[in-house]
Amino acid sequence: MITLFHAPMSRSTTIVTLLEEMGITDRVAVRIIDIPRMDGSGAPDPANPHPERKAPALVHDGHVITERGAIILHLTSLFPGTGMAPAVGTPEWGSFATWLAWYQGVLEPVLIHRFADLSHPVLERTFRGPSEATARLRAALEKGPWLMGDRYSAADLLVHSPYAWFNDATPDDGLIRDWVERCKARPARLRVLEADAALMKTREPA
Ligand SMILES: N[C@@H](CCC(=O)N[C@@H](CS)C(=O)NCC(=O)O)C(=O)O
């Protein structure tokens, strides 16, 4: 039994999109939860098993899996051959895992530091900064057209996600902007966004 705890229009939207892209919506139950939102609406949901009541959380036979990179690794390993990741144990899988870990451990912190207008030599030394992140994306996309080469994968789905939400954060680089637009245009993403928008309406006061 696998259940995804999803707050519409949040980071868990990435995982609902992954379910669509992998064609496994019948294998994972999706439970809608509330979270506190930046605009002051929402609240921590007692039904949410995430230790900090964040979204997403995936529960698989009582095990709570958090962090999108880990959830993506778990689902793509559990349901191989669904087209969103290389086969586990291949060299390509190592590159795939690198993109997911780099996203969680480097790119998201770098973007958050910039958003919060934070800079410090320790941050720079630990994470580097936006120009190094841009160079890394550009180097992959020069080979492209996707991060892993000729196939769209869950690496593209995760890594493009902050740029899809925050257009201003997208580097002013044609190659990267084109890639973000191609990721944004995926039919699975558009379907999930439409469903999320409908769910958001149901939480608005009448
Ligand atoms: N690093 C986590 C971040 C999860 C996260 O921060 N989720 C936000 C939604 S976009 C949340 O649940 N916020 C509610 C809160 O901070 O209480 C991931 O990528 O899964």
XYZ file of C-alpha atoms and ligand atoms in Angstrom:
226
model
C 0.000 0.000 0.000
C 1.517 3.301 -1.098
C -0.007 6.702 -0.315
C 1.181 10.120 -1.422
C 0.200 13.016 0.830
C -0.303 15.953 -1.506
C -0.971 19.643 -0.950
C -2.190 21.126 -4.255
C 0.086 23.747 -5.869
C 3.101 22.888 -3.735
C 6.278 20.853 -4.034
C 4.154 17.692 -3.940
C 2.719 18.699 -7.338
C 6.041 17.444 -8.752
C 5.317 13.974 -7.393
C 1.715 13.867 -8.623
C 3.132 14.804 -12.044
C 5.646 11.957 -11.718
C 2.784 9.499 -11.101
C 1.108 10.757 -14.292
C 4.311 10.637 -16.328
C 5.021 7.077 -15.122
C 1.438 5.912 -15.683
C 1.151 4.641 -12.100
C -1.795 6.698 -10.823
C -3.618 3.422 -10.124
C -0.707 2.105 -8.003
C -0.357 5.033 -5.582
C -3.241 6.532 -3.605
C -3.190 10.326 -3.355
C -4.472 11.895 -0.153
C -5.025 15.645 -0.097
C -3.658 17.481 2.933
C -3.430 21.065 4.106
C -0.150 22.949 4.765
C 0.590 26.475 5.999
C 0.941 28.749 2.934
C 3.108 31.851 2.418
C -0.058 34.000 2.250
C -1.009 32.987 5.781
C -3.725 30.552 4.738
C -3.687 26.848 5.571
C -2.416 25.010 8.619
C -0.381 21.947 9.540
C -2.560 18.906 8.916
C -2.727 16.300 11.689
C -3.305 13.675 8.964
C 0.105 14.450 7.421
C 2.734 11.822 8.417
C 5.686 14.086 7.429
C 7.729 14.734 10.613
C 7.417 18.513 9.982
C 3.932 18.317 8.410
C 5.355 19.348 5.028
C 4.395 18.157 1.547
C 5.157 15.818 -0.057
C 5.276 12.682 2.063
C 5.003 9.158 0.721
C 4.029 6.254 2.966
C 4.931 2.756 1.792
C 3.845 -0.034 4.136
C 4.305 2.199 7.174
C 7.632 3.716 6.065
C 7.540 7.496 5.678
C 9.601 8.778 2.755
C 10.199 12.520 2.435
C 12.236 14.857 0.174
C 11.246 14.848 -3.466
C 14.595 13.446 -4.612
C 14.178 10.421 -2.322
C 10.534 9.935 -3.293
C 11.503 10.014 -6.979
C 14.295 7.467 -6.434
C 11.930 5.222 -4.493
C 9.074 5.298 -7.008
C 11.255 4.967 -10.107
C 13.102 2.009 -8.510
C 9.859 0.376 -7.382
C 8.233 0.704 -10.808
C 11.088 0.209 -13.290
C 10.619 0.589 -17.026
C 8.127 3.431 -16.736
C 10.348 5.737 -18.742
C 11.299 8.342 -16.147
C 14.656 6.941 -14.945
C 17.506 4.744 -16.184
C 17.723 1.164 -14.890
C 19.028 0.938 -11.306
C 22.689 -0.080 -11.164
C 23.644 1.291 -14.574
C 26.159 4.151 -14.926
C 23.296 6.301 -16.233
C 21.424 5.700 -12.995
C 24.430 7.147 -11.138
C 24.126 10.337 -13.226
C 20.383 10.389 -12.595
C 20.868 10.069 -8.812
C 23.478 12.841 -9.028
C 20.959 15.272 -10.551
C 18.407 14.508 -7.823
C 20.951 14.845 -4.994
C 22.429 17.989 -6.558
C 18.978 19.510 -6.743
C 18.199 18.783 -3.074
C 21.668 19.483 -1.696
C 22.859 22.360 -3.870
C 20.447 23.979 -6.312
C 17.518 24.514 -3.977
C 19.724 25.971 -1.194
C 21.470 28.256 -3.734
C 18.107 29.538 -5.027
C 16.737 30.035 -1.508
C 19.860 31.945 -0.417
C 19.460 34.243 -3.405
C 15.738 34.712 -2.773
C 16.485 35.587 0.870
C 19.331 37.914 -0.258
C 21.835 35.934 1.811
C 25.518 35.729 1.026
C 28.422 34.556 3.143
C 31.810 33.029 2.318
C 30.769 29.805 4.083
C 27.646 29.510 1.931
C 29.693 30.212 -1.198
C 32.312 27.637 -0.211
C 29.719 24.976 0.609
C 27.223 25.416 -2.197
C 28.956 27.699 -4.725
C 26.367 30.020 -6.273
C 23.973 30.781 -9.127
C 26.683 31.119 -11.787
C 28.132 27.674 -11.024
C 24.620 26.186 -10.984
C 23.830 27.807 -14.333
C 27.107 26.502 -15.797
C 26.251 22.969 -14.692
C 22.798 23.089 -16.273
C 24.168 24.655 -19.456
C 26.875 21.997 -19.819
C 24.231 19.237 -19.680
C 21.771 21.017 -21.973
C 24.466 21.743 -24.578
C 24.484 17.988 -25.117
C 20.738 17.849 -24.380
C 18.049 18.253 -25.251
C 17.295 16.996 -21.698
C 19.524 16.772 -18.609
C 20.084 13.055 -19.159
C 20.508 13.350 -22.941
C 17.852 12.436 -25.472
C 15.085 11.435 -23.022
C 12.997 13.533 -20.669
C 13.353 12.055 -17.167
C 12.404 12.695 -13.558
C 15.683 14.650 -13.297
C 14.180 17.285 -15.632
C 10.907 17.154 -13.719
C 12.587 17.918 -10.375
C 15.372 20.275 -11.446
C 13.232 22.583 -13.610
C 10.523 22.877 -10.925
C 11.679 26.022 -9.065
C 12.082 27.851 -12.384
C 8.556 26.867 -13.405
C 7.143 28.421 -10.205
C 9.485 31.441 -10.095
C 10.185 32.693 -13.583
C 12.511 35.450 -12.263
C 14.837 32.791 -10.835
C 15.421 31.282 -14.300
C 18.907 32.141 -15.604
C 18.936 34.554 -18.531
C 20.206 31.879 -20.877
C 18.281 30.820 -23.980
C 19.227 27.169 -23.694
C 18.016 26.942 -20.093
C 14.867 29.007 -20.722
C 13.924 26.782 -23.692
C 14.397 23.670 -21.569
C 12.211 25.119 -18.780
C 9.488 25.942 -21.348
C 9.645 22.398 -22.786
C 9.345 20.934 -19.273
C 6.428 23.276 -18.494
C 4.590 22.211 -21.656
C 4.497 18.485 -20.766
C 0.861 17.328 -21.026
C 1.125 15.440 -17.694
C 2.155 18.641 -15.895
C -0.652 20.647 -17.502
C -3.222 18.015 -16.466
C -1.969 18.006 -12.873
C -1.933 21.805 -12.667
C -5.527 21.909 -13.874
C -6.573 19.383 -11.236
C -4.592 21.266 -8.549
C -6.242 24.559 -9.530
C -9.669 22.936 -9.101
C -8.628 21.590 -5.673
C -7.382 25.042 -4.624
C -10.810 26.491 -5.488
C -12.467 24.073 -3.079
C -10.376 25.484 -0.192
C -11.264 29.135 -0.966
C -13.985 30.632 1.243
C -17.283 31.018 -0.668
N 12.930 19.657 0.742
C 11.523 19.285 0.774
C 10.740 20.574 1.012
C 9.289 20.322 1.353
C 8.575 21.663 1.612
O 9.183 22.639 2.084
N 7.268 21.701 1.271
C 6.481 22.893 1.487
C 5.430 23.013 0.366
S 6.060 23.708 -1.120
C 5.681 22.772 2.775
O 5.177 21.698 3.045
N 5.516 23.864 3.516
C 4.696 23.872 4.683
C 5.455 24.229 5.936
O 6.553 24.779 5.830
O 4.926 23.977 7.016
C 11.141 18.600 -0.550
O 11.663 18.963 -1.624
O 10.342 17.642 -0.522
